[in-house]
Short mmCIF file of C-alpha atoms in Angstrom, two decimals:
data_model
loop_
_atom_site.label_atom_id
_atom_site.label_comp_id
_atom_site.label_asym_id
_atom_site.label_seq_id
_atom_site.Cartn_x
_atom_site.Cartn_y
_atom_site.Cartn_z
CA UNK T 1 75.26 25.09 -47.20
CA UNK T 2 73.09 26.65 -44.37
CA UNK T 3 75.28 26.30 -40.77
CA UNK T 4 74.65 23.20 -38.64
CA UNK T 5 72.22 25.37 -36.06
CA UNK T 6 70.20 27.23 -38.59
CA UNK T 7 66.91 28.14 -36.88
CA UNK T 8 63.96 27.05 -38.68
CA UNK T 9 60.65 27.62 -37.13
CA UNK T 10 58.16 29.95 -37.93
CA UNK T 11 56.41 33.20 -36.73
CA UNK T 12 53.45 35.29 -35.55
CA UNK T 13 52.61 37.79 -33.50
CA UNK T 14 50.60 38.26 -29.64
CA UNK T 15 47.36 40.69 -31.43
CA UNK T 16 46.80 38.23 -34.39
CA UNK T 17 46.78 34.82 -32.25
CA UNK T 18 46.43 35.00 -29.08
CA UNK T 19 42.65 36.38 -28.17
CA UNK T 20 42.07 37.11 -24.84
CA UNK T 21 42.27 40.55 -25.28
CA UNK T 22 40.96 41.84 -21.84
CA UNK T 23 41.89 38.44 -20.05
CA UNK T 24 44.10 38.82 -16.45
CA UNK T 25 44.37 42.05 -16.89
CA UNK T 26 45.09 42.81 -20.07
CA UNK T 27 44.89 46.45 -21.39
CA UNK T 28 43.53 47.73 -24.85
CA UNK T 29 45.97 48.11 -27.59
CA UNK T 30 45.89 49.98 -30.88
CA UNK T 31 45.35 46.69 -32.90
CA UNK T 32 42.19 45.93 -30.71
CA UNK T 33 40.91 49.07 -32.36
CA UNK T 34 41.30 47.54 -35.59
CA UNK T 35 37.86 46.22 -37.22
CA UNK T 36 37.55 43.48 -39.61
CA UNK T 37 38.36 44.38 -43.07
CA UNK T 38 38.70 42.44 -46.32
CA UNK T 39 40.07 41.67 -49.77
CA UNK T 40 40.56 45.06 -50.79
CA UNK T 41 38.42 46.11 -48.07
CA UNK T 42 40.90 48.86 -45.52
CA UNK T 43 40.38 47.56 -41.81
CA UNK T 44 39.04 50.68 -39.52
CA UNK T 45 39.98 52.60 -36.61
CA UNK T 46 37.79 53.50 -34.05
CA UNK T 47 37.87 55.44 -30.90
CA UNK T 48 37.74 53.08 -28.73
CA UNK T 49 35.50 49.92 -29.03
CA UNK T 50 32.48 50.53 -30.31
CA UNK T 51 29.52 48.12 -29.73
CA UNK T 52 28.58 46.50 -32.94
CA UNK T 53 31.72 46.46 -34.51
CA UNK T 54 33.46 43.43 -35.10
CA UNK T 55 37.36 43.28 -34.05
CA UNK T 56 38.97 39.71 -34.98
CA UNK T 57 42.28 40.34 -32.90
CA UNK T 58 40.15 40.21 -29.45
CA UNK T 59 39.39 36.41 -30.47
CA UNK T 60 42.61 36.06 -32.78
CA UNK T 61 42.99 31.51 -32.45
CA UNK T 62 42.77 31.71 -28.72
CA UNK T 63 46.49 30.93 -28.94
CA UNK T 64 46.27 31.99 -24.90
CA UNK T 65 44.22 28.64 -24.15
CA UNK T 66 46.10 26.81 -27.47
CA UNK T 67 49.86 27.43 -26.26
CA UNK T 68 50.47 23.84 -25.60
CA UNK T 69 49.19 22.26 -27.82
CA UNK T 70 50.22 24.63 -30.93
CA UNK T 71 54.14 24.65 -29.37
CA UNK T 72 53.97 20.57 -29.86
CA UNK T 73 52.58 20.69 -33.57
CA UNK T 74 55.29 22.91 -34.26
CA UNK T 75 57.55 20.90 -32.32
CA UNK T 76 56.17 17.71 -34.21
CA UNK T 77 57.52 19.78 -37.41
CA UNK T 78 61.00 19.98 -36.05
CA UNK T 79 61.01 24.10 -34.91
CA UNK T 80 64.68 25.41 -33.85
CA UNK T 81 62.85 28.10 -33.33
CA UNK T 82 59.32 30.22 -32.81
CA UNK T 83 58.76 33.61 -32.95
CA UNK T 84 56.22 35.64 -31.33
CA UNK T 85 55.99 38.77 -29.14
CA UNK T 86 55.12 40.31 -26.09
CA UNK T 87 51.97 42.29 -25.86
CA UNK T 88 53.05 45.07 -24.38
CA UNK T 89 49.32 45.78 -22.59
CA UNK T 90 49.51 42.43 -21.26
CA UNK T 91 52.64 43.66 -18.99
CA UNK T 92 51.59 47.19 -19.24
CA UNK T 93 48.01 47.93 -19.38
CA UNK T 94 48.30 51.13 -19.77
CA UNK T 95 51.73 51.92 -20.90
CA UNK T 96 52.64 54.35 -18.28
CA UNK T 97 51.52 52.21 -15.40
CA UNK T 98 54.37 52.40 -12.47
CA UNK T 99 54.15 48.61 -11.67
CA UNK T 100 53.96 45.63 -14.46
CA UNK T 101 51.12 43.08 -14.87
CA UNK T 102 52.07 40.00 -12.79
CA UNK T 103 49.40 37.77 -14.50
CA UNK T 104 50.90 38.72 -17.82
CA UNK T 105 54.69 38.26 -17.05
CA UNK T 106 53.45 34.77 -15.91
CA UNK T 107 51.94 33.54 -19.21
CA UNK T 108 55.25 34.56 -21.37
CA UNK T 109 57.49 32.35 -18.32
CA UNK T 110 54.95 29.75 -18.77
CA UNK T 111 55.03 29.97 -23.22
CA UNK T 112 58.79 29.87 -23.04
CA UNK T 113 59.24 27.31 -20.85
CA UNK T 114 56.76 25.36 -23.39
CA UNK T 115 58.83 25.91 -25.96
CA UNK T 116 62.15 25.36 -24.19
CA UNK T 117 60.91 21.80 -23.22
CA UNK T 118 60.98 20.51 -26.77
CA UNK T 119 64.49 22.80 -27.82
CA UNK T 120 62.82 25.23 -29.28
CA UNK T 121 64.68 28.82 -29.31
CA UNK T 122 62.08 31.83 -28.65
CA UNK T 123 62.55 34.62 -30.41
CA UNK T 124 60.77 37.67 -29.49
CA UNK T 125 59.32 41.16 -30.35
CA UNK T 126 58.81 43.90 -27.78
CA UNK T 127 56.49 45.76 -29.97
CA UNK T 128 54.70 44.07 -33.14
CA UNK T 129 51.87 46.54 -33.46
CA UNK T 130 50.55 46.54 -30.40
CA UNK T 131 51.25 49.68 -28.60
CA UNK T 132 48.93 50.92 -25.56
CA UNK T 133 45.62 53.03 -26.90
CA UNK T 134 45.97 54.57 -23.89
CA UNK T 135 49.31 56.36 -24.91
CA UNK T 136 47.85 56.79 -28.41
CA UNK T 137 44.82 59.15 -26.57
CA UNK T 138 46.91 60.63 -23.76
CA UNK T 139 50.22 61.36 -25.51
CA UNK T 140 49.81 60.94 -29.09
CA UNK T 141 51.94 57.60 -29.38
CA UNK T 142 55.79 58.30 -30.04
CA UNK T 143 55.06 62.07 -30.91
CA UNK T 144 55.73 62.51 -27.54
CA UNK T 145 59.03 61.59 -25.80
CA UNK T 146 57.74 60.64 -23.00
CA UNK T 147 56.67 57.58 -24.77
CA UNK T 148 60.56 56.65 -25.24
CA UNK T 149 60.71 55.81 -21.17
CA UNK T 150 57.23 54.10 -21.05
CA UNK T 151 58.98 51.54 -23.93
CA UNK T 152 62.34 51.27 -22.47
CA UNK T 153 60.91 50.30 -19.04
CA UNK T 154 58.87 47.81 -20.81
CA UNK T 155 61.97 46.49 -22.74
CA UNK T 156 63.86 46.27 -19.16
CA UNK T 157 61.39 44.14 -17.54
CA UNK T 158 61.11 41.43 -19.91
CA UNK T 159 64.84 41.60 -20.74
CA UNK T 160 65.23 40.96 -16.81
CA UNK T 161 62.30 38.76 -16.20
CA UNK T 162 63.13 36.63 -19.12
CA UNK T 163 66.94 37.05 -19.76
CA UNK T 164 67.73 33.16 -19.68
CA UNK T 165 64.84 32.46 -21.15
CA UNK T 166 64.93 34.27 -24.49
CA UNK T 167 68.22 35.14 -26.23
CA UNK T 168 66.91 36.89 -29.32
CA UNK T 169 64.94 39.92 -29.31
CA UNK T 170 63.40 42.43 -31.87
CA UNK T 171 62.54 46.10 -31.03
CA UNK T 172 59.61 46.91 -33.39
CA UNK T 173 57.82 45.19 -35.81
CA UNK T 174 58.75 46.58 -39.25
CA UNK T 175 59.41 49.84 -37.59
CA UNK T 176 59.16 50.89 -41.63
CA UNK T 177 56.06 50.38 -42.56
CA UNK T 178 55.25 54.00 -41.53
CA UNK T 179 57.92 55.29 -43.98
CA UNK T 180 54.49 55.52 -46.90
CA UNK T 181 51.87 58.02 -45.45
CA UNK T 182 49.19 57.64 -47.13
CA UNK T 183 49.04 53.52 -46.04
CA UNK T 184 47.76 55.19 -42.48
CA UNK T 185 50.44 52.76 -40.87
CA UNK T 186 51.37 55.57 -37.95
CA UNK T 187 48.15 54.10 -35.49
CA UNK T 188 50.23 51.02 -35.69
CA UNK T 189 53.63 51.59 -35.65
CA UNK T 190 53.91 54.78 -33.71
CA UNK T 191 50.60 55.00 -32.19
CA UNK T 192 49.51 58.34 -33.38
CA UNK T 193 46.24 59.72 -33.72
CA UNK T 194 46.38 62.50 -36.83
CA UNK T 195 44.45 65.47 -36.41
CA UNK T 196 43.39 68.12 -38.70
CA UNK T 197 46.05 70.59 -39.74
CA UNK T 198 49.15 68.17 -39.01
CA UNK T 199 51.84 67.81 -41.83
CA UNK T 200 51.56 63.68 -41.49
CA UNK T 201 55.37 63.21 -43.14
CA UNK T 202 56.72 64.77 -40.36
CA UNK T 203 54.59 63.59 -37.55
CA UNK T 204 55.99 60.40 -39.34
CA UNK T 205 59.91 61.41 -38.93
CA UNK T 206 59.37 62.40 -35.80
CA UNK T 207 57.32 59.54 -33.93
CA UNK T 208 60.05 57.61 -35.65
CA UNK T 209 62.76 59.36 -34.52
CA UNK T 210 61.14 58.83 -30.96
CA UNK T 211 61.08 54.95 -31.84
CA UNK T 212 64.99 55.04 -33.11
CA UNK T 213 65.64 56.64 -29.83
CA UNK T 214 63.78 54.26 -27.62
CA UNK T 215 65.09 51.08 -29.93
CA UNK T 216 68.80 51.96 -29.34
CA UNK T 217 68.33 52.60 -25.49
CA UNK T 218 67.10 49.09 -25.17
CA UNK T 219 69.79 47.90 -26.98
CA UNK T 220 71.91 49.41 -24.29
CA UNK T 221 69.51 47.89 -21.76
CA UNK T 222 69.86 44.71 -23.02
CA UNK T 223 73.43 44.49 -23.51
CA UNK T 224 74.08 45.79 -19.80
CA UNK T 225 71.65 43.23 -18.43
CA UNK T 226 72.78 40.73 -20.07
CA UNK T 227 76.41 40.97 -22.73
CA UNK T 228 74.91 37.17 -24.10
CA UNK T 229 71.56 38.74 -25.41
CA UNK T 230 71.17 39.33 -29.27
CA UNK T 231 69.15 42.50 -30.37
CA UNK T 232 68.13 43.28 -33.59
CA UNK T 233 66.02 45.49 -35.68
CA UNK T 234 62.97 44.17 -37.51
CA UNK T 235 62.51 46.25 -41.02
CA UNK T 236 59.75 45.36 -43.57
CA UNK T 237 61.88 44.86 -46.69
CA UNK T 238 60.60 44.50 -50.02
CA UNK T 239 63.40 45.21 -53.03
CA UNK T 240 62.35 48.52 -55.10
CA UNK T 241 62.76 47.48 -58.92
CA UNK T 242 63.07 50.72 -61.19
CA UNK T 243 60.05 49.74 -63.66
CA UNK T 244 62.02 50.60 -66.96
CA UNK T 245 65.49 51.36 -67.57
CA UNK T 246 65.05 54.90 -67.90
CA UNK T 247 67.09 56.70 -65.67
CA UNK T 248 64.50 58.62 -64.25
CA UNK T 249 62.87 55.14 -62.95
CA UNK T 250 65.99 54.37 -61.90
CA UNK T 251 66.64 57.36 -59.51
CA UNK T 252 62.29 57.10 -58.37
CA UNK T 253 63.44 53.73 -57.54
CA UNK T 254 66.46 54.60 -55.55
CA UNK T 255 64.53 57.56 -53.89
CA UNK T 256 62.03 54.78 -52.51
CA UNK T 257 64.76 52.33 -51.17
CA UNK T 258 66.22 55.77 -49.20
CA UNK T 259 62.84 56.62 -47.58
CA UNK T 260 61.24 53.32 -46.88
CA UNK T 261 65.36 51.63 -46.04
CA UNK T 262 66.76 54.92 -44.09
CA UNK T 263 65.41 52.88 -40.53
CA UNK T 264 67.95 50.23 -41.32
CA UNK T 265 70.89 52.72 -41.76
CA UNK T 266 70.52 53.89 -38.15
CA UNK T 267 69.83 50.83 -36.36
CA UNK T 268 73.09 49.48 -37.95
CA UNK T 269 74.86 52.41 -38.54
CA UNK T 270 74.00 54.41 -35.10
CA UNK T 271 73.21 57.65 -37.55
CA UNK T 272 71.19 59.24 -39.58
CA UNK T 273 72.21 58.93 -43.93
CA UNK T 274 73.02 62.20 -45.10
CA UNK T 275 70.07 61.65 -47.83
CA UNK T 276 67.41 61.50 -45.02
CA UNK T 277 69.11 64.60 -43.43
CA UNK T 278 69.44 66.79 -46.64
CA UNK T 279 65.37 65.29 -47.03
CA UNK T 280 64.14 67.39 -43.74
CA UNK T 281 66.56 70.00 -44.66
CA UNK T 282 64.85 70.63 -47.86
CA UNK T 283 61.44 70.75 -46.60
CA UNK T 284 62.12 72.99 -43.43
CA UNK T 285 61.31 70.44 -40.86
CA UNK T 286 62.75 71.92 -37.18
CA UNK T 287 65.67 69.48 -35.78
CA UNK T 288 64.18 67.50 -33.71
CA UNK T 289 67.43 65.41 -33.55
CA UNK T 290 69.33 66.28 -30.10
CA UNK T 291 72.69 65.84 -29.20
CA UNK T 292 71.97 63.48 -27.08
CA UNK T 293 69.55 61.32 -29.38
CA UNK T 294 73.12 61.08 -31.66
CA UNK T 295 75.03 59.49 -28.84
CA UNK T 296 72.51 57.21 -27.80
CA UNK T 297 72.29 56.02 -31.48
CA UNK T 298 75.47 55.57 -31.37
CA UNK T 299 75.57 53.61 -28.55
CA UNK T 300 72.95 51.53 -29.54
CA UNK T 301 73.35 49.81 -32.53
CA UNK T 302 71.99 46.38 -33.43
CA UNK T 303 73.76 42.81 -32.88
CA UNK T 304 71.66 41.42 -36.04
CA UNK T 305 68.52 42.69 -39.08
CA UNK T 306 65.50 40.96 -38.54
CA UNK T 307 63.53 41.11 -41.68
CA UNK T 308 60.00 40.43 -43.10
CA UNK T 309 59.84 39.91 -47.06
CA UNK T 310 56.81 39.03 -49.33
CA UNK T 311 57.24 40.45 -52.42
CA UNK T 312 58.63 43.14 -54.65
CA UNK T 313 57.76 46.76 -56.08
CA UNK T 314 58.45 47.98 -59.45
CA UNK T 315 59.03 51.89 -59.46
CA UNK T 316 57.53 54.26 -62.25
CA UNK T 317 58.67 58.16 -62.58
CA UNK T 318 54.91 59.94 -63.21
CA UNK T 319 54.73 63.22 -61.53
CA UNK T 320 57.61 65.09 -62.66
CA UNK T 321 59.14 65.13 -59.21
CA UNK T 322 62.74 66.38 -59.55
CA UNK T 323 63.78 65.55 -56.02
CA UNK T 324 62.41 61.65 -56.49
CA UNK T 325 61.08 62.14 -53.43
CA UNK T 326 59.03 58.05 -53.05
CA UNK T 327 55.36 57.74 -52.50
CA UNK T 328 53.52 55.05 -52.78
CA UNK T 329 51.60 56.14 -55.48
CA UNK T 330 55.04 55.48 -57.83
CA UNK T 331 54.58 51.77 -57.42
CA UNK T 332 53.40 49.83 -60.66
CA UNK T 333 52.60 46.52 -61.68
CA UNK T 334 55.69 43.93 -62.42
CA UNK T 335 54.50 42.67 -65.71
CA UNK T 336 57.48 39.95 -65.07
CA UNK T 337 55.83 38.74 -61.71
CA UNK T 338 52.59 36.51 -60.82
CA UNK T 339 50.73 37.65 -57.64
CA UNK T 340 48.62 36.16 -55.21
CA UNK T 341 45.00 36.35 -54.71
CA UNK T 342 45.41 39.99 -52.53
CA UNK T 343 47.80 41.58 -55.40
CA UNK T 344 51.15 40.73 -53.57
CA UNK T 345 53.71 39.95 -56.34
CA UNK T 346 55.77 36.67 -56.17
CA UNK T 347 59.45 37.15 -56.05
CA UNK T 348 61.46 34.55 -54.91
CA UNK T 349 64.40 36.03 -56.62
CA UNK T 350 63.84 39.34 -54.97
CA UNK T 351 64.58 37.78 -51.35
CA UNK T 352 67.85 36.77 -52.53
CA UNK T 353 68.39 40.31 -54.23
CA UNK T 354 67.34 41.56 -50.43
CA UNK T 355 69.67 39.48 -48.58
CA UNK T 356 72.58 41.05 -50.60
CA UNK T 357 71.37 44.27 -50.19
CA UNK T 358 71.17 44.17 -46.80
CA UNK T 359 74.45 42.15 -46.49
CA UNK T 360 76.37 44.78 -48.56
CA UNK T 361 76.05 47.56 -46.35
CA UNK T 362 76.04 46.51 -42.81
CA UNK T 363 77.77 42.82 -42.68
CA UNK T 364 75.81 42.35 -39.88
CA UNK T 365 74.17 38.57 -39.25
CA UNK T 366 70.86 38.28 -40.68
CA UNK T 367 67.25 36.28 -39.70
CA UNK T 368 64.49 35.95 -41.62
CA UNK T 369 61.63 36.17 -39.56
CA UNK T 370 58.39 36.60 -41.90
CA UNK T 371 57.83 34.98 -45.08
CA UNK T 372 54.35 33.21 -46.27
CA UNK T 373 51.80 33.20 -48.79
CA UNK T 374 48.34 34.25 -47.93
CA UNK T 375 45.93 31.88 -49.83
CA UNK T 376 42.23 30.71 -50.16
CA UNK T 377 42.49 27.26 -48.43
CA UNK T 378 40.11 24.37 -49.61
CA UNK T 379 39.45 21.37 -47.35
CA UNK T 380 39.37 18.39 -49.97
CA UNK T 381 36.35 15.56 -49.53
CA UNK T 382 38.96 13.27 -47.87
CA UNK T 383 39.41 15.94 -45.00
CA UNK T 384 43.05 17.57 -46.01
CA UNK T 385 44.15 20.96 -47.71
CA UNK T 386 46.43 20.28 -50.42
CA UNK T 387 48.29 23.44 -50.40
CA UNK T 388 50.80 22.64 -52.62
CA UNK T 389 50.69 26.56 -54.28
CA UNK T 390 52.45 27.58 -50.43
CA UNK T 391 54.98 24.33 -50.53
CA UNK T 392 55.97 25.66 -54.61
CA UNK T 393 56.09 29.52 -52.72
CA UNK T 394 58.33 28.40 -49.75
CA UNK T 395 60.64 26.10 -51.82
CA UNK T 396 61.39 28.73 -54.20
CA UNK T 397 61.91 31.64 -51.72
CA UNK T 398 64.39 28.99 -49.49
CA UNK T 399 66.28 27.97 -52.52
CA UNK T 400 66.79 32.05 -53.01
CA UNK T 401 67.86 31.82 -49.49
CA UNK T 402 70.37 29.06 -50.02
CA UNK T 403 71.72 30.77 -53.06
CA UNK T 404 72.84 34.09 -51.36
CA UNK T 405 74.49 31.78 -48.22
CA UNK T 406 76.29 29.99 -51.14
CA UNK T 407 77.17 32.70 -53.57
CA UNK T 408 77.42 36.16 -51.90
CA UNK T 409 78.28 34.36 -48.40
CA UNK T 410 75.44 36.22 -46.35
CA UNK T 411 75.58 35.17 -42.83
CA UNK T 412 72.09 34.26 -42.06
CA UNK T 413 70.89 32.91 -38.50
CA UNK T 414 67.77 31.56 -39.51
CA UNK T 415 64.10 31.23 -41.18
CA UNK T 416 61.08 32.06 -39.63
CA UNK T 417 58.11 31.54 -42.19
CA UNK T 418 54.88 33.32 -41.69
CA UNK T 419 52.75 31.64 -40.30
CA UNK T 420 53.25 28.25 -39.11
CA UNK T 421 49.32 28.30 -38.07
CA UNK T 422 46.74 30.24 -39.47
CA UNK T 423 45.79 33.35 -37.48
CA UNK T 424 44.19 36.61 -38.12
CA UNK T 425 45.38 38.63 -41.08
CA UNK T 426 46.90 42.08 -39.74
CA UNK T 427 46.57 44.00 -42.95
CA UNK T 428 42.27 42.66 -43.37
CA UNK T 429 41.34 41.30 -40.21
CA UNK T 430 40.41 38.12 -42.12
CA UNK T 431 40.70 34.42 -40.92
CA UNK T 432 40.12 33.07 -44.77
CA UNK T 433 43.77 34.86 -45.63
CA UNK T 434 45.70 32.03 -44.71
CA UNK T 435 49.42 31.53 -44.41
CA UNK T 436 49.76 28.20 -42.09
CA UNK T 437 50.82 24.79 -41.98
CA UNK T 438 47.87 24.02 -39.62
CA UNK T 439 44.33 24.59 -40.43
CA UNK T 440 42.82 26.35 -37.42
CA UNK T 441 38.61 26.16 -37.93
CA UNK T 442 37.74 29.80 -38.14
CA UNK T 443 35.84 31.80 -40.52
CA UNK T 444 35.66 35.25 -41.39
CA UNK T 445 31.65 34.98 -40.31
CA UNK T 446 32.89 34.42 -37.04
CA UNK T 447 32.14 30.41 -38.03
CA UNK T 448 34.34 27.48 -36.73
CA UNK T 449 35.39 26.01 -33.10
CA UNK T 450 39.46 26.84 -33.37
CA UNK T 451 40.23 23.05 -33.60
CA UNK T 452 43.76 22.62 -35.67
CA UNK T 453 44.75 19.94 -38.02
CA UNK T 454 47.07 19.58 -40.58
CA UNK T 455 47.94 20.84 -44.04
CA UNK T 456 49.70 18.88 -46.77
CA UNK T 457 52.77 21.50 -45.94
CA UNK T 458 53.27 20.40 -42.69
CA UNK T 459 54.61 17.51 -43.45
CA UNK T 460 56.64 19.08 -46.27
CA UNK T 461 57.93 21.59 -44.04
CA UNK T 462 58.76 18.43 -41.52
CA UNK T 463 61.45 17.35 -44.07
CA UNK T 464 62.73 20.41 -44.89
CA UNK T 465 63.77 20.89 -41.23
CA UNK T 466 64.97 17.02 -41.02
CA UNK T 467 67.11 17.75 -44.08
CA UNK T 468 68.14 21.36 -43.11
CA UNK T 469 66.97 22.34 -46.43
CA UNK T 470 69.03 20.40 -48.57
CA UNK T 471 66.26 18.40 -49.89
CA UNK T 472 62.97 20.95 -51.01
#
């Protein structure tokens, strides 16, 4: 049975909802550099914006002008909880600016308070891909350590600023994602611009280092500012299967749940695994690890793991790599697994195979803070989506849920499904990929006037909340 103040609500994030990109005084971040993209279509990069070019995120669901009105649909739903985050150019527009944006602390006050009028819990991210360009093009993102202080004096102002407000934070989004090169995640997570001749693994260990570093010193911020705050890591988790049993697959699979898994080990741990270590051994990489980084690691480990999951990968041994060393280019179909309309496999099973995983080796509390299925909506003649394909998605993932609280006793704080209202897609730039419980009228054509109504889920959703999941 889930505990009596299990948070159910439901997330998204500041660059995929809330428009108003260069509103009172907003800065540019690296997601408003992000074109449109598609089904199978890679969003692009540009330097800069570029006239002509279409970039969904500065619109997003003008979730800026929508606040109040989205917070009470959700609250109509029952919400324990809501997460979003802070965009970080809307405090700092630059990153390195010596003074924070006034206008922008104002609008978070004013969103919690929203949400704290109906009881619902905010639960934030400092950084969910939406680092300032501006330290992208001056320093190269978190190559530079430098970029460690410009974060932790962001973290410090809204832990002050907001420190009764807000009791759960998140460092950075799926700090992970980075951990497969050739995905181009590093704009995103690390905001770093590759240039010609640079070995992009490492640039990818070492922006991340930079990001451990800066994650455990606002830990420490946190925790001095206030002992009651809860800070936890947010890691993009999705199980590695091997593909066969042949041993081989088996240790291909392992190597991938060492390289895209190490970021958990030292947010919990406050250390590096010896695998990871022995990894930049091996390949000659200088130690950029100092003495100091190790204490502060140390010092800052995480109260809770934050985690997204979707889906699974199976793992194949093809390239004769002795080391198992992952790529991305390992991953294979799961012939046992449906997927959804972008290729994302359906596992409910896997979540539950996750939450052990992760309960295993850290014992640490657990949230799940992103889990939704991206769909095609249709609006039916009598005016309502019946999205029954995301009601048979949820219900099976929460059951898998239920079962590890049950049967391997994980200690989980909550559920926060992706997305409660449809928004921009951060992987395409798309409207039409939709994950909500409310419709928002948008099209990928740039059609639509952003009014909201509501999806045949919602009201599922509604009882699942009244119920506290025993009744799916």
């Amino acid at each position: 049975m889930l505990r009596k103040d299990f948070l159910w609500g439901g997330a998204i994030a500041a660059h995929q909802a809330e428009g108003a990109w260069d509103t009172d005084g907003k800065g540019v971040s690296c997601s408003d550099v992000e074109t449109i993209g598609g089904n199978g279509i890679p969003r692009r990069l540009t330097d800069g914006i570029v006239p002509g070019e279409v970039y969904p995120n500065h619109e997003g669901i003008h979730f800026y002008e929508h606040y109040k009105e989205d917070i009470a649909l959700f609250a109509e739903m029952g919400f324990k909880g809501f997460r979003t985050s802070i965009a970080w150019t809307r405090i700092f527009p630059n990153g390195d600016d010596d003074k924070p944006n006034e206008a922008g602390l104002q609008f978070y006050d004013r969103l919690f308070d929203e949400c704290h009028k109906y009881g619902i819990e905010p639960i934030v991210t400092l950084s969910h891909f939406e680092m300032p360009y501006h330290l992208a093009k001056k320093y190269n993102g978190f190559t530079d350590r430098r970029c460690i202080d410009f974060f932790v004096r962001f973290a410090r102002v809204c832990f002050e600023r907001y420190q009764t407000k807000v009791k759960y934070w998140m460092t950075f989004n799926e700090i992970n994602n980075q951990a497969d090169v050739n995905q181009h995640n590093l704009i995103q997570e690390g905001a770093v611009i590759l240039r010609e001749g640079d070995d992009p693994e490492y640039i990818m260990y070492l922006s991340a280092h930079h990001e451990l570093v800066a994650s455990a010193l606002a830990v420490k911020a946190a925790h001095e500012i206030n002992p009651d705050l809860m800070v936890g890591c947010m890691i993009g988790m999705n199980g590695v299967y091997p593909a066969t049993c042949d041993p081989q697959d088996v240790m291909n699979a392992l190597g991938a749940m060492h390289q895209k898994y190490y970021f958990a080990e030292v947010h919990a741990r406050g250390h590096y695994p010896k695998h990871i270590l022995k990894k930049f051994e091996r390949k000659g990489y200088p130690d950029f690890i100092l003495p100091e980084d190790k204490e502060i690691l140390e010092q800052g480990k995480v109260d809770y793991i934050a985690f997204s999951y979707y889906m699974s990968y199976a793992s194949s041994h093809k390239r004769g790599n002795k080391d198992f060393d992952y790529t991305g280019e390992d991953f294979v179909r799961n012939t046992y697994l449906k997927a959804s309309d972008w290729g994302w496999q359906i596992d409910p099973l896997g979540l539950r195979w996750c939450l052990s995983w992760f309960h295993d080796r850290f014992e640490l509390p657990m949230m799940i803070v992103e889990n939704g299925f991206g769909a095609y909506d249709k609006i039916g003649e009598d005016g309502v989506i019946d999205d029954q394909y995301r009601i048979d998605y949820l219900k099976e993932h929460i059951q898998a849920l239920k079962d590890a609280v049950e049967y391997e006793g994980v200690d989980l704080l909550g559920y926060m499904m992706w997305s409660p209202i449809d928004i921009v897609s951060a992987s395409t730039g798309e409207y039409d990929k939709r994950y909500g419980f409310i419709h928002v009228n948008r099209t990928n054509e740039g059609e639509g006037d952003f009014s909201r109504s509501k999806k045949k889920s919602f009201h599922w959703y509604k009882h699942v909340i009244e119920t506290n999941g025993e009744e799916l």
